[in-house]
Tab-separated table of N, CA and C in Angstrom:
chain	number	residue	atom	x	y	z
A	1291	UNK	N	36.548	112.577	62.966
A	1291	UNK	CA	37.825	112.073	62.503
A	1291	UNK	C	38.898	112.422	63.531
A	1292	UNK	N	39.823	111.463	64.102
A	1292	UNK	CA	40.688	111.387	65.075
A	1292	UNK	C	41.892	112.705	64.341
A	1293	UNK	N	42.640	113.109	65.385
A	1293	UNK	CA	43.338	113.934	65.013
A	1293	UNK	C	44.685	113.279	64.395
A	1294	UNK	N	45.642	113.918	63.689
A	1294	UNK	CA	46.424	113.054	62.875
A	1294	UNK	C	47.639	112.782	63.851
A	1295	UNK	N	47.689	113.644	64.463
A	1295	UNK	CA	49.323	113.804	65.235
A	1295	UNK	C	49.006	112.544	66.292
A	1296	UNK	N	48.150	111.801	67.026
A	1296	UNK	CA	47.479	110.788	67.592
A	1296	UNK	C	47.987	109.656	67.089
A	1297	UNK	N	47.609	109.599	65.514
A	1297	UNK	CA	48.310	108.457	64.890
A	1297	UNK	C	50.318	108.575	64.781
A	1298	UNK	N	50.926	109.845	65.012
A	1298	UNK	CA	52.035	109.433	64.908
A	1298	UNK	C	52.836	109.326	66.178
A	1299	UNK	N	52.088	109.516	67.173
A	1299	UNK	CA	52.972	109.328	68.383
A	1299	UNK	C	52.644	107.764	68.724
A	1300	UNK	N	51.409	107.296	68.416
A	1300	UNK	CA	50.774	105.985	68.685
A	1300	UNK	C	51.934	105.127	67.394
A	1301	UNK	N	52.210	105.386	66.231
A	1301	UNK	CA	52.870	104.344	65.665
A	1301	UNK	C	54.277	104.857	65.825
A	1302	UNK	N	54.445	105.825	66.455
A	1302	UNK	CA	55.974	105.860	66.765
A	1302	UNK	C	56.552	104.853	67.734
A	1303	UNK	N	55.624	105.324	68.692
A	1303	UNK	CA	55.448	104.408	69.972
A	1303	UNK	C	55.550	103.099	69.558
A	1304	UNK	N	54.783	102.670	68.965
A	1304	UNK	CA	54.395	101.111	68.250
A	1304	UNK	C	55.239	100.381	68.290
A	1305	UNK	N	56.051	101.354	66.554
A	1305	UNK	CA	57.262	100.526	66.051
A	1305	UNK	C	58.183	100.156	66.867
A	1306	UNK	N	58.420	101.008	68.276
A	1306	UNK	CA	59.498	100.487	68.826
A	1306	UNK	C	59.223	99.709	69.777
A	1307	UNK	N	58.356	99.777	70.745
A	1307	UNK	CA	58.100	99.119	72.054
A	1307	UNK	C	56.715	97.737	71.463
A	1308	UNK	N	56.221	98.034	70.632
A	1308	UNK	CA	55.017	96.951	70.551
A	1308	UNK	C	53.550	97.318	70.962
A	1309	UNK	N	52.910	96.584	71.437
A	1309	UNK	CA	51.567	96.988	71.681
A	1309	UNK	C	51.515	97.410	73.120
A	1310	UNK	N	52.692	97.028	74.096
A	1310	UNK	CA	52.681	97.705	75.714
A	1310	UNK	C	53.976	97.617	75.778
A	1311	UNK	N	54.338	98.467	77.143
A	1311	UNK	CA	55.390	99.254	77.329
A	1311	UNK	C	55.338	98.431	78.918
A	1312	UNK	N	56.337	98.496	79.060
A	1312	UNK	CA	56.785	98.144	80.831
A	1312	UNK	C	57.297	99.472	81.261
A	1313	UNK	N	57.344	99.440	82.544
A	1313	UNK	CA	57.980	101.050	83.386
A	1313	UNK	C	59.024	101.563	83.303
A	1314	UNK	N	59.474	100.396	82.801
A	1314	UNK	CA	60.999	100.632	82.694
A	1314	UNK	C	61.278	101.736	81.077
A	1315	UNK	N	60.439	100.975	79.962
A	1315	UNK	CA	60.013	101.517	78.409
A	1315	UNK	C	59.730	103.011	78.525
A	1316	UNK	N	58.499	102.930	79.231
A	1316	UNK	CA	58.197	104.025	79.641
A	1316	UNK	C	58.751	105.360	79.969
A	1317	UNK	N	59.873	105.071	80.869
A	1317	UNK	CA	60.952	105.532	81.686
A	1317	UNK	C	61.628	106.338	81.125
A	1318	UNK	N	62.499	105.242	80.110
A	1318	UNK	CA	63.309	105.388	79.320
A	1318	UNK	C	63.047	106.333	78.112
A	1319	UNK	N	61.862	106.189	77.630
A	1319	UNK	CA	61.167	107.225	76.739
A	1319	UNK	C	61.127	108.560	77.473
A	1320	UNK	N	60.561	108.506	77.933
A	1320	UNK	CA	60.162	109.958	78.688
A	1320	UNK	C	60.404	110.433	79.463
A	1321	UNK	N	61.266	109.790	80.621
A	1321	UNK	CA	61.593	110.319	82.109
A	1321	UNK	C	63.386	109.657	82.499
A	1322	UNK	N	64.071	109.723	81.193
A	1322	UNK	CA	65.194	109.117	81.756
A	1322	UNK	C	66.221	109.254	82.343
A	1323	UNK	N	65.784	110.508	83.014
A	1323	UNK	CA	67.027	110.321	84.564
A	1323	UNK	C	65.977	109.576	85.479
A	1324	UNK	N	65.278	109.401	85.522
A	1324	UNK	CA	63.866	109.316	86.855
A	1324	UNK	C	64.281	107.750	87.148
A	1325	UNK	N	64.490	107.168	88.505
A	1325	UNK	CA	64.697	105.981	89.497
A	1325	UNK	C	63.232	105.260	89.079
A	1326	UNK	N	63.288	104.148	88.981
A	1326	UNK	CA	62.337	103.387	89.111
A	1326	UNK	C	61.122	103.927	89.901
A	1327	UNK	N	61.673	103.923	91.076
A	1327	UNK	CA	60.992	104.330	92.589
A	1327	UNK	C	59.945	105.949	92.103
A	1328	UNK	N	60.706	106.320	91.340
A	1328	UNK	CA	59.718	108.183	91.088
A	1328	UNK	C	58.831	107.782	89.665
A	1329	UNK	N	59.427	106.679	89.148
A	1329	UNK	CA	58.237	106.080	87.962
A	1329	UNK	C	57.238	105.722	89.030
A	1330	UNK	N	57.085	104.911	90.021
A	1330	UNK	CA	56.210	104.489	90.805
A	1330	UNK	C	55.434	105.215	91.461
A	1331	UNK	N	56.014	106.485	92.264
A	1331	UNK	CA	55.392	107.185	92.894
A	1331	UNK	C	54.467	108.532	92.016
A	1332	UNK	N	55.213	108.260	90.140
A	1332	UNK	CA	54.537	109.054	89.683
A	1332	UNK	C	53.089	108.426	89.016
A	1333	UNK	N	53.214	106.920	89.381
A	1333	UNK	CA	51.872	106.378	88.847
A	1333	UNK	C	50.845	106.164	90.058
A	1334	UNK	N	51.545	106.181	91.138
A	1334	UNK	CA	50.656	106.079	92.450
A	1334	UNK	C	49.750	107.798	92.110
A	1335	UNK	N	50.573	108.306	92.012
A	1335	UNK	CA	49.891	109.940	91.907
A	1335	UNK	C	49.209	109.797	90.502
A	1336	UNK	N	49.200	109.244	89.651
A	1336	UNK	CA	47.931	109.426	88.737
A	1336	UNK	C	48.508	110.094	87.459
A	1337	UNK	N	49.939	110.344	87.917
A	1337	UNK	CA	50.707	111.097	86.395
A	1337	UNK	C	51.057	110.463	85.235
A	1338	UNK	N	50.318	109.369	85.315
A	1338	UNK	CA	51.076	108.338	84.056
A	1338	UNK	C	49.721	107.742	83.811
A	1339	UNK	N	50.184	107.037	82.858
A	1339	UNK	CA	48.432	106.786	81.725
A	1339	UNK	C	48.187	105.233	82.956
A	1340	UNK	N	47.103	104.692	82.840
A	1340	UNK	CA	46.355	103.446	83.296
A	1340	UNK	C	47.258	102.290	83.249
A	1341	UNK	N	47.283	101.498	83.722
A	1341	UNK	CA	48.183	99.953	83.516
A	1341	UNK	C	47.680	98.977	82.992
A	1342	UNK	N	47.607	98.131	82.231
A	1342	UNK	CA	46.701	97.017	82.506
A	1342	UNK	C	47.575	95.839	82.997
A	1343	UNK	N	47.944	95.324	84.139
A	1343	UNK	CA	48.179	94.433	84.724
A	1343	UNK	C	49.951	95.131	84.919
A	1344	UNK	N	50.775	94.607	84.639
A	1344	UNK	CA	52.224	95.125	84.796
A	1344	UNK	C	52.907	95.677	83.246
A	1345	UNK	N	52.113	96.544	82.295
A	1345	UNK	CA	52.144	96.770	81.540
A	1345	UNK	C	51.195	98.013	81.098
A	1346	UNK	N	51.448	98.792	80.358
A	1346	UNK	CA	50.848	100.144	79.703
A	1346	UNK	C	50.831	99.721	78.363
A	1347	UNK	N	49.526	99.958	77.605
A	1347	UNK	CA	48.986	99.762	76.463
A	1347	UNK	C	49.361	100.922	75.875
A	1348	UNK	N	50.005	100.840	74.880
A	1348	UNK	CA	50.908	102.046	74.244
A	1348	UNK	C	49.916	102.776	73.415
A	1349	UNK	N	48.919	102.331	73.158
A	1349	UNK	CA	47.618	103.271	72.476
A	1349	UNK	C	47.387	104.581	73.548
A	1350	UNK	N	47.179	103.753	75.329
A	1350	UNK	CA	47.494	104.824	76.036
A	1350	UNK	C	48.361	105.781	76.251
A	1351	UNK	N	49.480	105.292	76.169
A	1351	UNK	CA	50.779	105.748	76.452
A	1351	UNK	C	50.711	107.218	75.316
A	1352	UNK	N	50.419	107.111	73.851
A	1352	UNK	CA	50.377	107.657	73.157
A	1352	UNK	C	49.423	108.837	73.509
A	1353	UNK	N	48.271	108.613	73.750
A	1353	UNK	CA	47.243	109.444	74.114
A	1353	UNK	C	47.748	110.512	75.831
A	1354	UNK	N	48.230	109.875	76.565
A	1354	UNK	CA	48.794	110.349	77.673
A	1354	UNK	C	49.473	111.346	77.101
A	1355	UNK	N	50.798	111.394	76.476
A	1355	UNK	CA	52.029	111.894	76.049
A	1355	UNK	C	51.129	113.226	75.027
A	1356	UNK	N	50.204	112.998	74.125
A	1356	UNK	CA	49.866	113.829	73.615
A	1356	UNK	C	48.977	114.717	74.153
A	1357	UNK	N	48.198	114.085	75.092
A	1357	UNK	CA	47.788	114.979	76.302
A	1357	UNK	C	48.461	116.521	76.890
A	1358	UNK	N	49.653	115.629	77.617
A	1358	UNK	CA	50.583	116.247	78.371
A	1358	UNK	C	51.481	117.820	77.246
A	1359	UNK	N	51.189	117.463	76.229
A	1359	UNK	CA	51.788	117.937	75.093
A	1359	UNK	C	50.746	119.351	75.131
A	1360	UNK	N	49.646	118.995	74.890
A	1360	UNK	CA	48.904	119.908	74.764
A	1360	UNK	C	48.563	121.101	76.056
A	1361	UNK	N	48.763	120.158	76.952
A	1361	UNK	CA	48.896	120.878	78.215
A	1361	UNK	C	49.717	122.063	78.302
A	1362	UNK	N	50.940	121.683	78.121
A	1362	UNK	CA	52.522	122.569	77.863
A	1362	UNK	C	52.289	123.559	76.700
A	1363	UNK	N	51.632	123.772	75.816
A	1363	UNK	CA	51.238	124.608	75.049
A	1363	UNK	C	50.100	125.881	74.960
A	1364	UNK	N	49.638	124.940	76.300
A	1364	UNK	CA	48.109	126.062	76.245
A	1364	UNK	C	48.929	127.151	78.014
């Protein structure tokens, strides 16, 4: 059984942005002093969840973020 907190960052995420997020969404959520340009260079480096085409699937996005979460705690 999936963990519960999974489901609320994933339908938090949801309700507002939809089923994908652009860099900009992204950005704005989580990194919003950060230039376009350091969103970019932080996905060239691998710090941001997968793309699929010019877009982030917010199922990822969710899973990333709760990742990173857990990280900061341990």
């Amino acid at each position: 059984m999936a963990d519960r907190s999974q489901y609320s960052t994933f339908w938090i995420l949801f309700g507002q942005f939809g089923a994908t997020m652009t860099i900009e969404q992204l950005r704005d959520a989580f990194f919003p002093k950060a230039t376009i340009k350091t969103m970019a260079n932080k996905h060239s480096a691998g710090l941001l969840p997968e793309r699929a085409g010019d877009v982030y699937d917010t199922r990822d996005v969710a899973t990333w973020w709760d990742s990173q979460r857990q990280r900061q705690a341990s």
